[in-house]
PDB file of C-alpha atoms in Angstrom:
ATOM      1  CA  MET A 196      13.494 -49.771 -14.656  1.00 83.00           C
ATOM      2  CA  GLY A 197      12.168 -48.450 -11.409  1.00 87.00           C
ATOM      3  CA  ARG A 198      15.766 -47.225 -10.261  1.00 90.00           C
ATOM      4  CA  ALA A 199      16.362 -45.645 -13.664  1.00 92.00           C
ATOM      5  CA  ALA A 200      12.893 -43.756 -13.607  1.00 93.00           C
ATOM      6  CA  GLU A 201      13.750 -42.652 -10.029  1.00 93.00           C
ATOM      7  CA  MET A 202      17.151 -41.457 -11.077  1.00 92.00           C
ATOM      8  CA  LEU A 203      15.599 -39.378 -13.849  1.00 94.00           C
ATOM      9  CA  GLY A 204      12.554 -38.207 -12.099  1.00 94.00           C
ATOM     10  CA  VAL A 205      10.213 -39.951 -14.513  1.00 95.00           C
ATOM     11  CA  THR A 206       7.683 -42.824 -14.382  1.00 94.00           C
ATOM     12  CA  PRO A 207       8.535 -46.161 -15.713  1.00 93.00           C
ATOM     13  CA  ALA A 208       5.676 -45.474 -18.387  1.00 95.00           C
ATOM     14  CA  PHE A 209       7.793 -42.648 -19.609  1.00 96.00           C
ATOM     15  CA  LEU A 210      10.742 -44.904 -20.169  1.00 95.00           C
ATOM     16  CA  ARG A 211       8.689 -47.576 -21.763  1.00 94.00           C
ATOM     17  CA  SER A 212       7.296 -44.838 -24.146  1.00 95.00           C
ATOM     18  CA  LEU A 213      10.864 -44.012 -25.173  1.00 96.00           C
ATOM     19  CA  GLY A 214      11.282 -47.618 -25.988  1.00 92.00           C
ATOM     20  CA  ALA A 215       8.032 -47.619 -27.983  1.00 93.00           C
ATOM     21  CA  ALA A 216       9.245 -44.637 -29.841  1.00 94.00           C
ATOM     22  CA  LYS A 217      12.517 -46.541 -30.600  1.00 92.00           C
ATOM     23  CA  LEU A 218      14.611 -43.827 -29.058  1.00 95.00           C
ATOM     24  CA  ILE A 219      16.220 -46.360 -26.514  1.00 94.00           C
ATOM     25  CA  GLU A 220      16.089 -50.071 -26.544  1.00 92.00           C
ATOM     26  CA  PRO A 221      17.396 -51.324 -23.182  1.00 91.00           C
ATOM     27  CA  GLN A 222      19.269 -54.629 -22.688  1.00 93.00           C
ATOM     28  CA  ARG A 223      17.268 -57.209 -20.639  1.00 91.00           C
ATOM     29  CA  SER A 224      18.687 -58.967 -17.623  1.00 90.00           C
ATOM     30  CA  ASP A 225      18.374 -62.755 -17.112  1.00 92.00           C
ATOM     31  CA  GLY A 226      15.217 -62.147 -15.148  1.00 91.00           C
ATOM     32  CA  GLY A 227      13.800 -59.924 -17.815  1.00 89.00           C
ATOM     33  CA  HIS A 228      14.353 -56.471 -16.083  1.00 89.00           C
ATOM     34  CA  ARG A 229      15.209 -53.542 -18.349  1.00 89.00           C
ATOM     35  CA  ARG A 230      18.817 -52.499 -18.076  1.00 92.00           C
ATOM     36  CA  TYR A 231      19.721 -49.019 -19.321  1.00 94.00           C
ATOM     37  CA  SER A 232      23.218 -47.833 -20.150  1.00 94.00           C
ATOM     38  CA  ARG A 233      24.513 -44.471 -19.243  1.00 95.00           C
ATOM     39  CA  TYR A 234      24.011 -43.342 -22.813  1.00 95.00           C
ATOM     40  CA  GLN A 235      20.602 -44.326 -22.934  1.00 96.00           C
ATOM     41  CA  LEU A 236      20.065 -42.600 -19.559  1.00 96.00           C
ATOM     42  CA  ARG A 237      21.476 -39.368 -21.072  1.00 96.00           C
ATOM     43  CA  LEU A 238      19.023 -39.674 -23.993  1.00 96.00           C
ATOM     44  CA  ALA A 239      15.989 -40.260 -21.519  1.00 96.00           C
ATOM     45  CA  ALA A 240      17.084 -37.182 -19.544  1.00 97.00           C
ATOM     46  CA  ARG A 241      17.250 -34.996 -22.659  1.00 97.00           C
ATOM     47  CA  ALA A 242      13.826 -36.380 -23.765  1.00 97.00           C
ATOM     48  CA  ARG A 243      12.400 -35.502 -20.245  1.00 97.00           C
ATOM     49  CA  GLU A 244      13.846 -31.946 -20.658  1.00 97.00           C
ATOM     50  CA  LEU A 245      12.274 -31.482 -24.178  1.00 98.00           C
ATOM     51  CA  VAL A 246       8.962 -32.833 -22.957  1.00 97.00           C
ATOM     52  CA  ASP A 247       9.010 -30.667 -19.865  1.00 97.00           C
ATOM     53  CA  GLN A 248       9.365 -27.637 -22.263  1.00 98.00           C
ATOM     54  CA  GLY A 249       6.252 -28.669 -24.077  1.00 98.00           C
ATOM     55  CA  THR A 250       7.656 -30.647 -26.897  1.00 97.00           C
ATOM     56  CA  ALA A 251       5.563 -33.600 -27.879  1.00 97.00           C
ATOM     57  CA  LEU A 252       7.405 -37.016 -27.140  1.00 96.00           C
ATOM     58  CA  GLU A 253       7.633 -38.179 -30.816  1.00 95.00           C
ATOM     59  CA  SER A 254       9.083 -34.784 -31.665  1.00 97.00           C
ATOM     60  CA  ALA A 255      11.358 -34.903 -28.836  1.00 97.00           C
ATOM     61  CA  CYS A 256      12.754 -38.293 -29.876  1.00 96.00           C
ATOM     62  CA  ARG A 257      13.315 -37.008 -33.382  1.00 97.00           C
ATOM     63  CA  ILE A 258      15.076 -33.947 -32.183  1.00 97.00           C
ATOM     64  CA  ILE A 259      17.381 -36.109 -30.037  1.00 97.00           C
ATOM     65  CA  ILE A 260      18.172 -38.485 -32.820  1.00 95.00           C
ATOM     66  CA  LEU A 261      19.094 -35.474 -35.083  1.00 97.00           C
ATOM     67  CA  GLU A 262      21.159 -34.033 -32.312  1.00 96.00           C
ATOM     68  CA  ASP A 263      22.956 -37.280 -31.915  1.00 95.00           C
ATOM     69  CA  GLN A 264      23.630 -37.529 -35.658  1.00 96.00           C
ATOM     70  CA  LEU A 265      24.975 -34.075 -35.760  1.00 98.00           C
ATOM     71  CA  ALA A 266      27.279 -34.714 -32.932  1.00 96.00           C
ATOM     72  CA  GLU A 267      28.621 -37.836 -34.806  1.00 97.00           C
ATOM     73  CA  ALA A 268      29.047 -35.856 -38.009  1.00 98.00           C
ATOM     74  CA  LEU A 269      30.835 -33.149 -36.231  1.00 98.00           C
ATOM     75  CA  ARG A 270      33.179 -35.701 -34.448  1.00 97.00           C
ATOM     76  CA  ILE A 271      33.918 -37.273 -37.693  1.00 97.00           C
ATOM     77  CA  ASN A 272      34.605 -33.971 -39.503  1.00 97.00           C
ATOM     78  CA  ALA A 273      36.836 -32.874 -36.780  1.00 96.00           C
ATOM     79  CA  GLU A 274      38.869 -36.141 -37.031  1.00 95.00           C
ATOM     80  CA  LEU A 275      39.204 -35.736 -40.915  1.00 95.00           C
ATOM     81  CA  GLN A 276      40.210 -32.036 -40.443  1.00 94.00           C
ATOM     82  CA  GLN A 277      42.779 -33.064 -38.040  1.00 93.00           C
ATOM     83  CA  SER A 278      44.280 -35.847 -40.149  1.00 91.00           C
ATOM     84  CA  ARG A 279      44.283 -33.384 -43.207  1.00 90.00           C
ATOM     85  CA  ASP A 280      46.074 -30.657 -41.252  1.00 89.00           C
ATOM     86  CA  GLN A 281      48.924 -32.993 -40.152  1.00 85.00           C
ATOM     87  CA  PRO A 282      52.098 -32.936 -42.150  1.00 77.00           C
ATOM     88  CA  PRO A 283      52.807 -36.048 -44.170  1.00 71.00           C
ATOM     89  CA  GLY A 284      55.079 -38.513 -42.524  1.00 67.00           C
ATOM     90  CA  ASN A 285      57.719 -40.539 -44.095  1.00 53.00           C
ATOM     91  CA  ALA A 286      55.354 -43.394 -44.826  1.00 54.00           C
ATOM     92  CA  GLY A 287      56.029 -44.857 -48.306  1.00 53.00           C
ATOM     93  CA  ARG A 288      59.307 -43.082 -48.656  1.00 57.00           C
ATOM     94  CA  ARG A 289      62.450 -44.920 -49.278  1.00 58.00           C
ATOM     95  CA  SER A 290      65.843 -43.811 -48.063  1.00 55.00           C
ATOM     96  CA  ALA A 291      68.708 -43.936 -50.450  1.00 53.00           C
TER      97      ALA A 291
END
């Protein structure tokens, strides 16, 4: 946790507060140390950015969750649009 906090320029308490707010749930090492994924570190960095701008921590976490949901919905929409725009293949057709 200390290394992650150092990388982000935050305190370990800030990272713990993100866990308490259910924004990130780090894995634990065999020794019980918190282990953060790159994705979780990106979320924590975004939270820090919002908090630094004056957003309350709980509000920042909600904003990040909504941003993440929107990005996922846009990704799914793009995939569906792409599959809809592709010309139909020869699947299911029989040759005579």
